[in-house]
Coordinates of C-alpha atoms in Angstrom, one line a residue:
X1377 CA 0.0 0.0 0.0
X1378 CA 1.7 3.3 -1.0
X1379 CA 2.0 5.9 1.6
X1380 CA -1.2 8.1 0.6
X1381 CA -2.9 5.4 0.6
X1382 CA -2.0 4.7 3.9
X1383 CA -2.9 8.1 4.9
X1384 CA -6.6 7.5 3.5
X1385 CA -6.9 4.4 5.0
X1386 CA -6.1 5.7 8.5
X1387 CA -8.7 8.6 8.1
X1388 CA -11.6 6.2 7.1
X1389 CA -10.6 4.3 10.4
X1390 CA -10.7 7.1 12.8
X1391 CA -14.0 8.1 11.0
X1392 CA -15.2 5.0 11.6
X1393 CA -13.9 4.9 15.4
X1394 CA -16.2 7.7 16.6
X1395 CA -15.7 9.6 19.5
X1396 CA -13.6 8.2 22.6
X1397 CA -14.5 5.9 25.4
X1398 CA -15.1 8.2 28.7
X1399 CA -15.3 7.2 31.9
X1400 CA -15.4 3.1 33.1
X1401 CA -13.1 1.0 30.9
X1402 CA -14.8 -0.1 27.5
X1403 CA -13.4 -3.3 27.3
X1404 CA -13.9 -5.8 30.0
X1405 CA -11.5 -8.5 28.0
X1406 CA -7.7 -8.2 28.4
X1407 CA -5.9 -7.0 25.6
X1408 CA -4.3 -9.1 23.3
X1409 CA -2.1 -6.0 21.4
X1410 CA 0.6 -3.5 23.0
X1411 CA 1.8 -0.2 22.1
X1412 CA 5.1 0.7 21.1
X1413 CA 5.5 4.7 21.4
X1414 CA 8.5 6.4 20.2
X1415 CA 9.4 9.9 22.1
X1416 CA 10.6 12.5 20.0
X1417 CA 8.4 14.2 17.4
X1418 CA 5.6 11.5 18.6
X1419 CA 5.0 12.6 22.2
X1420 CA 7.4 15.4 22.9
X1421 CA 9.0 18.3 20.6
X1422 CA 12.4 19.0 22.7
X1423 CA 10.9 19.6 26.3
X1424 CA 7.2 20.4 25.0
X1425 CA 5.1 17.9 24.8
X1426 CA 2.4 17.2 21.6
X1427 CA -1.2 18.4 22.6
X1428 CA -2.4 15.2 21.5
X1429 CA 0.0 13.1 23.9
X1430 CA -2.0 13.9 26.2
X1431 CA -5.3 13.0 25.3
X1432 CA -4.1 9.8 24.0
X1433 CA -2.7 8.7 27.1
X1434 CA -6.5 9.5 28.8
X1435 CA -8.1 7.4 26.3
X1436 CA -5.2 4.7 27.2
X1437 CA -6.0 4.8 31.1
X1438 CA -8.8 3.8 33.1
X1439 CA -10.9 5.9 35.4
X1440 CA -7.7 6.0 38.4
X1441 CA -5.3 6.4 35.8
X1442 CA -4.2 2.7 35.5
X1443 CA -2.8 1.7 31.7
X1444 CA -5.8 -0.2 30.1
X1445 CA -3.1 -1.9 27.5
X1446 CA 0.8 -2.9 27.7
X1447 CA 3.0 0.1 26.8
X1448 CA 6.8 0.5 25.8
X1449 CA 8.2 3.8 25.3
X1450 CA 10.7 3.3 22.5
X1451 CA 13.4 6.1 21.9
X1452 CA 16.5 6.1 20.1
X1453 CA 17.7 8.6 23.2
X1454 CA 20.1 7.2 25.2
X1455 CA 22.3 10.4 26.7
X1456 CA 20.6 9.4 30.0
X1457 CA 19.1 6.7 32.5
X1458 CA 16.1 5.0 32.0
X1459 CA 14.9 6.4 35.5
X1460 CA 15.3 10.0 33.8
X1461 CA 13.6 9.5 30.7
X1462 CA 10.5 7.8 32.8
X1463 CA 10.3 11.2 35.2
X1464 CA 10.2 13.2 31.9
X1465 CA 7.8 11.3 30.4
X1466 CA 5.7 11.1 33.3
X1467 CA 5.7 15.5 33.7
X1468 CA 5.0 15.5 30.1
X1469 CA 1.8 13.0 29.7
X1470 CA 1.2 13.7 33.6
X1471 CA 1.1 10.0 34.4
X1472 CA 3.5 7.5 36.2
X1473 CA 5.8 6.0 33.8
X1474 CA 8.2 3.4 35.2
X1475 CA 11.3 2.9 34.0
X1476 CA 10.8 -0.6 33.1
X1477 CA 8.7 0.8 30.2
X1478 CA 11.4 2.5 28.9
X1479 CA 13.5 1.2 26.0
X1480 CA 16.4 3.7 25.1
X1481 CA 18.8 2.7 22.5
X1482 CA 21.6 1.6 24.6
X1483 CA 19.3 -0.5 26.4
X1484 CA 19.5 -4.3 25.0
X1485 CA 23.5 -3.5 26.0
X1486 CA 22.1 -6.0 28.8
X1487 CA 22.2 -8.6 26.6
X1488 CA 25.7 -8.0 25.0
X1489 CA 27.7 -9.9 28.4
X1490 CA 30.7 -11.1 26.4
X1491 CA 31.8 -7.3 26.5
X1492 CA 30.8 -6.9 30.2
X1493 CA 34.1 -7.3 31.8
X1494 CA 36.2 -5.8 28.9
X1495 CA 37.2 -2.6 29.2
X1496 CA 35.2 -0.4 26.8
X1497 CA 35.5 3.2 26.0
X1498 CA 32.8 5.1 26.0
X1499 CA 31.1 8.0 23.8
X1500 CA 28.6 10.3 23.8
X1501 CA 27.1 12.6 26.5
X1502 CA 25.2 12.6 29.8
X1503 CA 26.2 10.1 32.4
X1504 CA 28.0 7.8 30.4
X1505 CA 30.0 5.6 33.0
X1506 CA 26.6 5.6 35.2
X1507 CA 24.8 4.1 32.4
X1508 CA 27.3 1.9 31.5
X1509 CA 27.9 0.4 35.2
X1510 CA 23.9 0.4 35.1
X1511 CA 23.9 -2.2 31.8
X1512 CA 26.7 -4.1 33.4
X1513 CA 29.9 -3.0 32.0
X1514 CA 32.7 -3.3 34.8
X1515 CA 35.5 -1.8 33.4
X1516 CA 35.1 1.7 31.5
X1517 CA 36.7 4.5 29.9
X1518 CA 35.5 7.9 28.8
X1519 CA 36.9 10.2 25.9
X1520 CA 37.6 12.8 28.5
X1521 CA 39.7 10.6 31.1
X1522 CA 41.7 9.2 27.5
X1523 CA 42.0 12.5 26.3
X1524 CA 43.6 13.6 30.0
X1525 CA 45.5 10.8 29.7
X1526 CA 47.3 11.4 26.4
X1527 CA 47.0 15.4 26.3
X1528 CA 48.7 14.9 22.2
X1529 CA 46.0 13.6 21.0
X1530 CA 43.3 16.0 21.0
X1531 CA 45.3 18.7 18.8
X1532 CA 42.3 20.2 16.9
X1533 CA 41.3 23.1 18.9
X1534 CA 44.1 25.3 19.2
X1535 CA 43.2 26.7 22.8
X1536 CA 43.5 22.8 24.2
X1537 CA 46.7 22.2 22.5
X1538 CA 49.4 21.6 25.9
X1539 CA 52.2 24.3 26.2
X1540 CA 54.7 22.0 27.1
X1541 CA 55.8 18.2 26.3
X1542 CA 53.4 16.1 28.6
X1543 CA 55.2 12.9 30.7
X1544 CA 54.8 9.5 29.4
X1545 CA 51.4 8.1 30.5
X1546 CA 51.6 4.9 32.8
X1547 CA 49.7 2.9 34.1
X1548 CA 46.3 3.7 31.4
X1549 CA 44.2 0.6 30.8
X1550 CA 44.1 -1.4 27.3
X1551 CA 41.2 -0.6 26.0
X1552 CA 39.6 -3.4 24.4
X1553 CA 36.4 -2.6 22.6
X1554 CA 34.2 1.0 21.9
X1555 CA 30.5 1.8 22.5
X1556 CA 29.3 4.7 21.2
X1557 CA 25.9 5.9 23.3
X1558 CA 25.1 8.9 21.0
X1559 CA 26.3 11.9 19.4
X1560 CA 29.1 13.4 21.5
X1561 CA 29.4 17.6 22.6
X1562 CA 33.2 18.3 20.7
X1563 CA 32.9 15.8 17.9
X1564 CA 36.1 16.5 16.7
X1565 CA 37.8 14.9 20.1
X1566 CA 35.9 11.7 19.8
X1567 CA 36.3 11.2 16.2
X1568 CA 40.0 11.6 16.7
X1569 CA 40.2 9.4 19.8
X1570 CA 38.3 7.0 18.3
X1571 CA 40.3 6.2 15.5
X1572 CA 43.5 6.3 17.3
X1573 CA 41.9 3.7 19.6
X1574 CA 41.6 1.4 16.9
X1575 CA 44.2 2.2 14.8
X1576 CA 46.2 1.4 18.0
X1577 CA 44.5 -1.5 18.8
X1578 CA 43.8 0.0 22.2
X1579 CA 46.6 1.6 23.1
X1580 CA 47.1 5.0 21.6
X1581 CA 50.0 6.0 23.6
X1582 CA 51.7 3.3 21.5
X1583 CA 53.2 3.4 18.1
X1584 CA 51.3 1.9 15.6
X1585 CA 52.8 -1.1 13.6
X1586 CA 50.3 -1.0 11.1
X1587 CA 46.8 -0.9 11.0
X1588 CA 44.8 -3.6 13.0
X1589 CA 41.9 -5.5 10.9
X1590 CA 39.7 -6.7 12.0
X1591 CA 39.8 -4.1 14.7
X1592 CA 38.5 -3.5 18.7
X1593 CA 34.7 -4.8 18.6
X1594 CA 32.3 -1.6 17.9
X1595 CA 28.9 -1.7 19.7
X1596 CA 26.7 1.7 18.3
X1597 CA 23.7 2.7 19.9
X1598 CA 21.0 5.0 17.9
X1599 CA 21.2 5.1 14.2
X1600 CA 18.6 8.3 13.4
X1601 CA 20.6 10.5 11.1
X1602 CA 17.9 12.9 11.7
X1603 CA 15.4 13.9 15.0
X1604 CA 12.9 16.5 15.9
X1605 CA 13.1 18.8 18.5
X1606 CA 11.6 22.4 18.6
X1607 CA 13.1 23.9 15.5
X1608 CA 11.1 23.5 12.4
X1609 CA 13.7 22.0 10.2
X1610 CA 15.4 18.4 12.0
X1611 CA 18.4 18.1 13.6
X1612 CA 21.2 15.9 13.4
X1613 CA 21.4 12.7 15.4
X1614 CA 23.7 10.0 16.3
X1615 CA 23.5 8.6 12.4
X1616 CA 25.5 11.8 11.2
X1617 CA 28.6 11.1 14.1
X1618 CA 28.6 7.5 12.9
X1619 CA 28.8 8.5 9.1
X1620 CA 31.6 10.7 9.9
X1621 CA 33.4 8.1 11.7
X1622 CA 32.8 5.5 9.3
X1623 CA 34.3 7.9 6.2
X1624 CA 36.9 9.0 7.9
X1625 CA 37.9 5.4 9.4
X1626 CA 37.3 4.0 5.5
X1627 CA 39.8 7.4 4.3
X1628 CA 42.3 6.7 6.8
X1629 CA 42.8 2.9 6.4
X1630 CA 41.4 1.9 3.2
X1631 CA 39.1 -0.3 5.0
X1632 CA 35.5 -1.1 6.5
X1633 CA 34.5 0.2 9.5
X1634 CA 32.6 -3.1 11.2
X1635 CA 30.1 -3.0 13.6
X1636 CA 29.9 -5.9 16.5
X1637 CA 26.1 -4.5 16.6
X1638 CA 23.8 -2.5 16.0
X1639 CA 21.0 -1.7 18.6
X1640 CA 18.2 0.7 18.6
X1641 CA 15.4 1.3 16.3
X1642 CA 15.3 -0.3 13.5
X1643 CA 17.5 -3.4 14.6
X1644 CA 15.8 -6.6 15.6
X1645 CA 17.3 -7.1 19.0
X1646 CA 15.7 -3.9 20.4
X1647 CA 12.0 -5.0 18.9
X1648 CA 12.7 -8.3 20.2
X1649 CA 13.5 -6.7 23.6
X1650 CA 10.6 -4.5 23.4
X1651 CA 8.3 -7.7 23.0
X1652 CA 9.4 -8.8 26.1
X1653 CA 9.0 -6.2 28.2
X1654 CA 5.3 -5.9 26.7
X1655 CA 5.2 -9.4 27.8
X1656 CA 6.4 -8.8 31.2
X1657 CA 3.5 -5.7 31.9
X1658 CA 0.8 -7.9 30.9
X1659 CA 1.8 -10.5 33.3
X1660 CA 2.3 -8.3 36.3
X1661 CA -1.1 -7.0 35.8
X1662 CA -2.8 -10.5 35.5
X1663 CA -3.8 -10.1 31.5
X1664 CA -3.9 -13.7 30.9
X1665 CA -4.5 -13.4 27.4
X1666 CA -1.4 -13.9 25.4
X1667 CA -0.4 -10.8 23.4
X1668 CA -0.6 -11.2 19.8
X1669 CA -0.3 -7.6 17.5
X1670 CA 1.9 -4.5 18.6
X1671 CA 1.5 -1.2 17.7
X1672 CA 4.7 0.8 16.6
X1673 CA 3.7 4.6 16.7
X1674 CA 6.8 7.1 15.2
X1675 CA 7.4 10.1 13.1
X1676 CA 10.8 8.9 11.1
X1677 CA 9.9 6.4 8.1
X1678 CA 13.9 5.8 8.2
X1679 CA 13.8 4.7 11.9
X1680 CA 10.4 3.6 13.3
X1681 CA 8.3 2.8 10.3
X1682 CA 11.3 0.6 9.0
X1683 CA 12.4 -1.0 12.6
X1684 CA 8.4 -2.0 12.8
X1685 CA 8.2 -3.5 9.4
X1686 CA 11.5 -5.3 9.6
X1687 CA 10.1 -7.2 13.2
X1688 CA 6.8 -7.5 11.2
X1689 CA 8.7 -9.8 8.5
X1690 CA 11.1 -11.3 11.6
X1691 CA 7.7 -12.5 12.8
X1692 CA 6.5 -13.5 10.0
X1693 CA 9.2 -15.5 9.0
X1694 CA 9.3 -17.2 12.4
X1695 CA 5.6 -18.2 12.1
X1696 CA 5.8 -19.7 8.8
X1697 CA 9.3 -21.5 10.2
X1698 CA 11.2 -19.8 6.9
X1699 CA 13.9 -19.4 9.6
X1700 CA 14.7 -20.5 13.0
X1701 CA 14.3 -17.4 14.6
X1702 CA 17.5 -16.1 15.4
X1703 CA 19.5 -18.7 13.4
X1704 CA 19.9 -16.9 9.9
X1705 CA 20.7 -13.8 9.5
X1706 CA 18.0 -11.7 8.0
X1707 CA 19.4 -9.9 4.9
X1708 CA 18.5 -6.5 6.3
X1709 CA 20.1 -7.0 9.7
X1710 CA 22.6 -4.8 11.2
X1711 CA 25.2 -7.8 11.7
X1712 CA 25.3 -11.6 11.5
X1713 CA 26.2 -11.5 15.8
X1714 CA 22.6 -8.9 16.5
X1715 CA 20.2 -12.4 15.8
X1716 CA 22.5 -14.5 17.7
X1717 CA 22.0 -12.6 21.0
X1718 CA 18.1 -12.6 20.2
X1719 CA 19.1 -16.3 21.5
X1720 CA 19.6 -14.6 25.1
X1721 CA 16.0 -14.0 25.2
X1722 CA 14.4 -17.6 24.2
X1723 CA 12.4 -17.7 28.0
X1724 CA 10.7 -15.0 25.6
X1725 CA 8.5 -17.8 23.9
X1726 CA 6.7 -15.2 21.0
X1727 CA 3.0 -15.4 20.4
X1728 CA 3.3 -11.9 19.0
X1729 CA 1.9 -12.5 15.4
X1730 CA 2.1 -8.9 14.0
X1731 CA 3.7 -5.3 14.1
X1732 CA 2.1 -2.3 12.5
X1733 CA 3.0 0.8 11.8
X1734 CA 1.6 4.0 12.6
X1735 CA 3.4 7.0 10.9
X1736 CA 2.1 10.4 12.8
X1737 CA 2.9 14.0 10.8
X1738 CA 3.9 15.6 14.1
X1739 CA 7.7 15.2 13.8
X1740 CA 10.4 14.2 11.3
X1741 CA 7.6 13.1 8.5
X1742 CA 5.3 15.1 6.6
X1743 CA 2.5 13.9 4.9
X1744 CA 2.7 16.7 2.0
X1745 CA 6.5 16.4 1.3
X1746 CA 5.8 15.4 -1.9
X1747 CA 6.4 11.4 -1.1
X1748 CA 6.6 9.0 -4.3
X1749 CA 3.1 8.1 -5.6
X1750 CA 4.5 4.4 -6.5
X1751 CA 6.8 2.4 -4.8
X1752 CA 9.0 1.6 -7.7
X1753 CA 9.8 5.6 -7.2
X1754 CA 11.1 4.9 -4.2
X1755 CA 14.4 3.1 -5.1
X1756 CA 15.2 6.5 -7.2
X1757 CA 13.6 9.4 -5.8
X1758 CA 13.8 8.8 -2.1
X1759 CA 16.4 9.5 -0.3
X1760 CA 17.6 6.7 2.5
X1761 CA 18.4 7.9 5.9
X1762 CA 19.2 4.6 7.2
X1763 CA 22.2 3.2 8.4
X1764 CA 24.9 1.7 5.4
X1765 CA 24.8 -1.7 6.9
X1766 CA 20.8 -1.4 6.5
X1767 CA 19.5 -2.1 2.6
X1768 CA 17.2 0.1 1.2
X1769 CA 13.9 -2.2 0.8
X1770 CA 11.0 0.5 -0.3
X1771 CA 8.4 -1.8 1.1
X1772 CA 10.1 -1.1 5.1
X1773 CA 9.8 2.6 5.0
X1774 CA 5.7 2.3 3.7
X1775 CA 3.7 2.5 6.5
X1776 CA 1.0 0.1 7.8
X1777 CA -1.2 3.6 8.5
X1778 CA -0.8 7.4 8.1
X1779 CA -2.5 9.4 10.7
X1780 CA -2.4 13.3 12.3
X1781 CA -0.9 12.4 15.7
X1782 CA -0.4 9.7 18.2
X1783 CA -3.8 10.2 19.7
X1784 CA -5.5 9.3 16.3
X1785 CA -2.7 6.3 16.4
X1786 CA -4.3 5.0 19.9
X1787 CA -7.8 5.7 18.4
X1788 CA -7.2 3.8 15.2
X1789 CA -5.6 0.8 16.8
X1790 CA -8.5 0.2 19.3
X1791 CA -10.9 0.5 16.6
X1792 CA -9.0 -2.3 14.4
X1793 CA -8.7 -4.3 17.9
X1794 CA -12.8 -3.6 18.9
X1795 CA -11.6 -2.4 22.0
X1796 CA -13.7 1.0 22.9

């Protein structure tokens, strides 16, 4: 279905839906669906939330304010702690949000234990070493303590230059793999440090004898080349850092920069995780009917709609037993090692049959931005902000639905379910 469709499609349901529930709960059967909500340009612009966030979330609760359905917040944020993100979200919907229904990008890190112990350095902004010891990582290293460290390195800003010939640095751990949170403050510094780490092979103090290949595992966190915050126009994310690492690591060496994973929207893993956390709310609050369809709600085609559709053909795949599920890689996965730690989560057993997506026109897309009538346009005339190691399949940035905003998202999925 091409994207205007979509959009017509979505208005004839929310016609059809009439006005909202009020009052006692609607539905006296538990829900068998879940909402996944990204943040940004869905809920919030910057630190102002949507107007229709708002009312979505009443039509969501009961008459005390209880969640009627499983919810998972979904951001590709991660400059912060879960705990923060659930306090923000709570001011701006003005209802209790836990942190376990929070899924920033760095989050399925939990997963990753192999790199646990290793000692990883560590970019982006925010409390990155907090986070970090939070996901399990023991042994740690920021840009600025590497940067104190070797004072030569960070030579690009004249007015940090040292005046004199540092000491020899002793004593400074081998750093043995990077994860990159999000986009870091002086992007110069990190790019540079970066690249010297694995140039260096973890120690940049060191000469180099040649260049390293394969090099120090990568993990990245939060591919959006683009978000939307307050200005009108987007801004960039943690997609345009790792595009300038990658050309400039591919200038320097010759080579491929390879990623160990890939998490965030739109890889696998952090769907998969997202499941199971759905999963996990149902059962706490005694919904003893399994959970069959999710809801993805997002503004970036690029990031949400493509993530969704992706886990919509993972599932498929899995139910028609095309693939063991995490045993092949999918072609569009971010890397052959992101399905194998989907294995981690096999007390997970999936009866989740479905993922749609809901594309809202209150952030990154627009429904008048002139998108291809046909989807064989697509291939020439769209431009792909997804990540290199992601193929551009038309078909995963096409939307299930088109709607206004995320309140029209909650009021077309109950309507498809029968729920109010």
């Amino acid at each position: 279905m091409a994207l205007r469709g979509c959009l017509r499609a979505g208005r004839a349901l929310l016609r059809a839906a009439g006005p909202p529930a009020r009052g006692v709960c609607a539905a006296a059967r538990p829900p068998a669906f879940g909402f996944l909500f990204d943040v940004d340009g869905v809920l919030v612009r910057g630190s102002q939330p949507v107007p229709a966030a708002r009312r979505a979330f009443q039509r969501l609760a009961d008459g005390s304010g209880r969640l009627r359905v499983p919810v998972v917040f979904l951001t590709n944020a991660g400059n912060c702690l879960r705990s923060d993100k659930a306090q923000e979200l709570s001011r701006a919907l003005e209802m209790q949000v836990s942190p376990e229904q929070v899924i920033l990008s760095h989050s399925p890190l939990q997963l990753f234990s192999q790199f646990h112990q290793k000692c990883m350095l560590l970019a982006g902004q925010g409390p990155v070493e907090e986070i970090a010891h939070n996901l399990g990582f023991k042994h740690v290293v920021t840009i600025e303590a590497l940067r104190k460290a070797y004072p030569l390195l960070d030579m690009v800003d004249q007015s940090r230059r040292p005046k004199e010939l540092p000491p020899p640095t002793t004593g400074f751990p081998t750093i043995e793999g990077v994860i990159l949170f999000g986009e870091p403050v002086r992007w110069e510094t990190s790019l540079q440090l970066i690249i010297d780490v694995l140039l260096s092979n973890g120690n940049p103090g060191a000469e180099p004898q040649g260049v390293p290949y394969p090099h120090l595992p990568v993990l990245a966190c939060n591919m959006d080349l683009l978000w939307m915050a307050e200005a009108k126009m987007p801004r960039f994310g943690h997609g345009t850092f790792l595009l300038c690492l990658e050309d400039i690591y591919k200038k320097v060496t010759g080579r491929e920069l390879k990623y160990e994973a890939l998490i965030g929207k739109p890889s696998t893993v952090t769907y998969r995780y997202a499941e199971y956390l759905i999963k996990q709310q149902a059962e706490k609050q005694g919904w003893k009917a399994p959970i069959r369809r999710l809801y993805a709600v997002g503004d970036n085609p690029m990031s949400d709609v493509y993530g969704a559709n992706l886990y919509n053909n993972y599932l498929k795949s899995a139910q028609q037993n095309q693939v063991r599920a995490g045993g092949k890689r999918n072609p569009q996965a971010a890397s052959p090692q992101t399905e194998d730690y989907l294995e981690l989560r096999k007390d997970c057993n999936s009866s989740v049959e479905s993922c749609d997506s809901i594309l809202v026109c209150t952030g990154v897309y627009r429904h008048d931005d002139g998108v291809p009538r046909k989807t064989e346009q697509c291939t020439t005339e769209e431009v792909f902000h997804g990540h290199r190691d992601f193929c551009f399949d038309p078909s995963l940035v096409e939307a299930s639905y088109i709607v206004q905003d995320v309140n029209d998202a909650v009021q077309l999925a109950f309507k498809k379910e029968n729920w109010s």
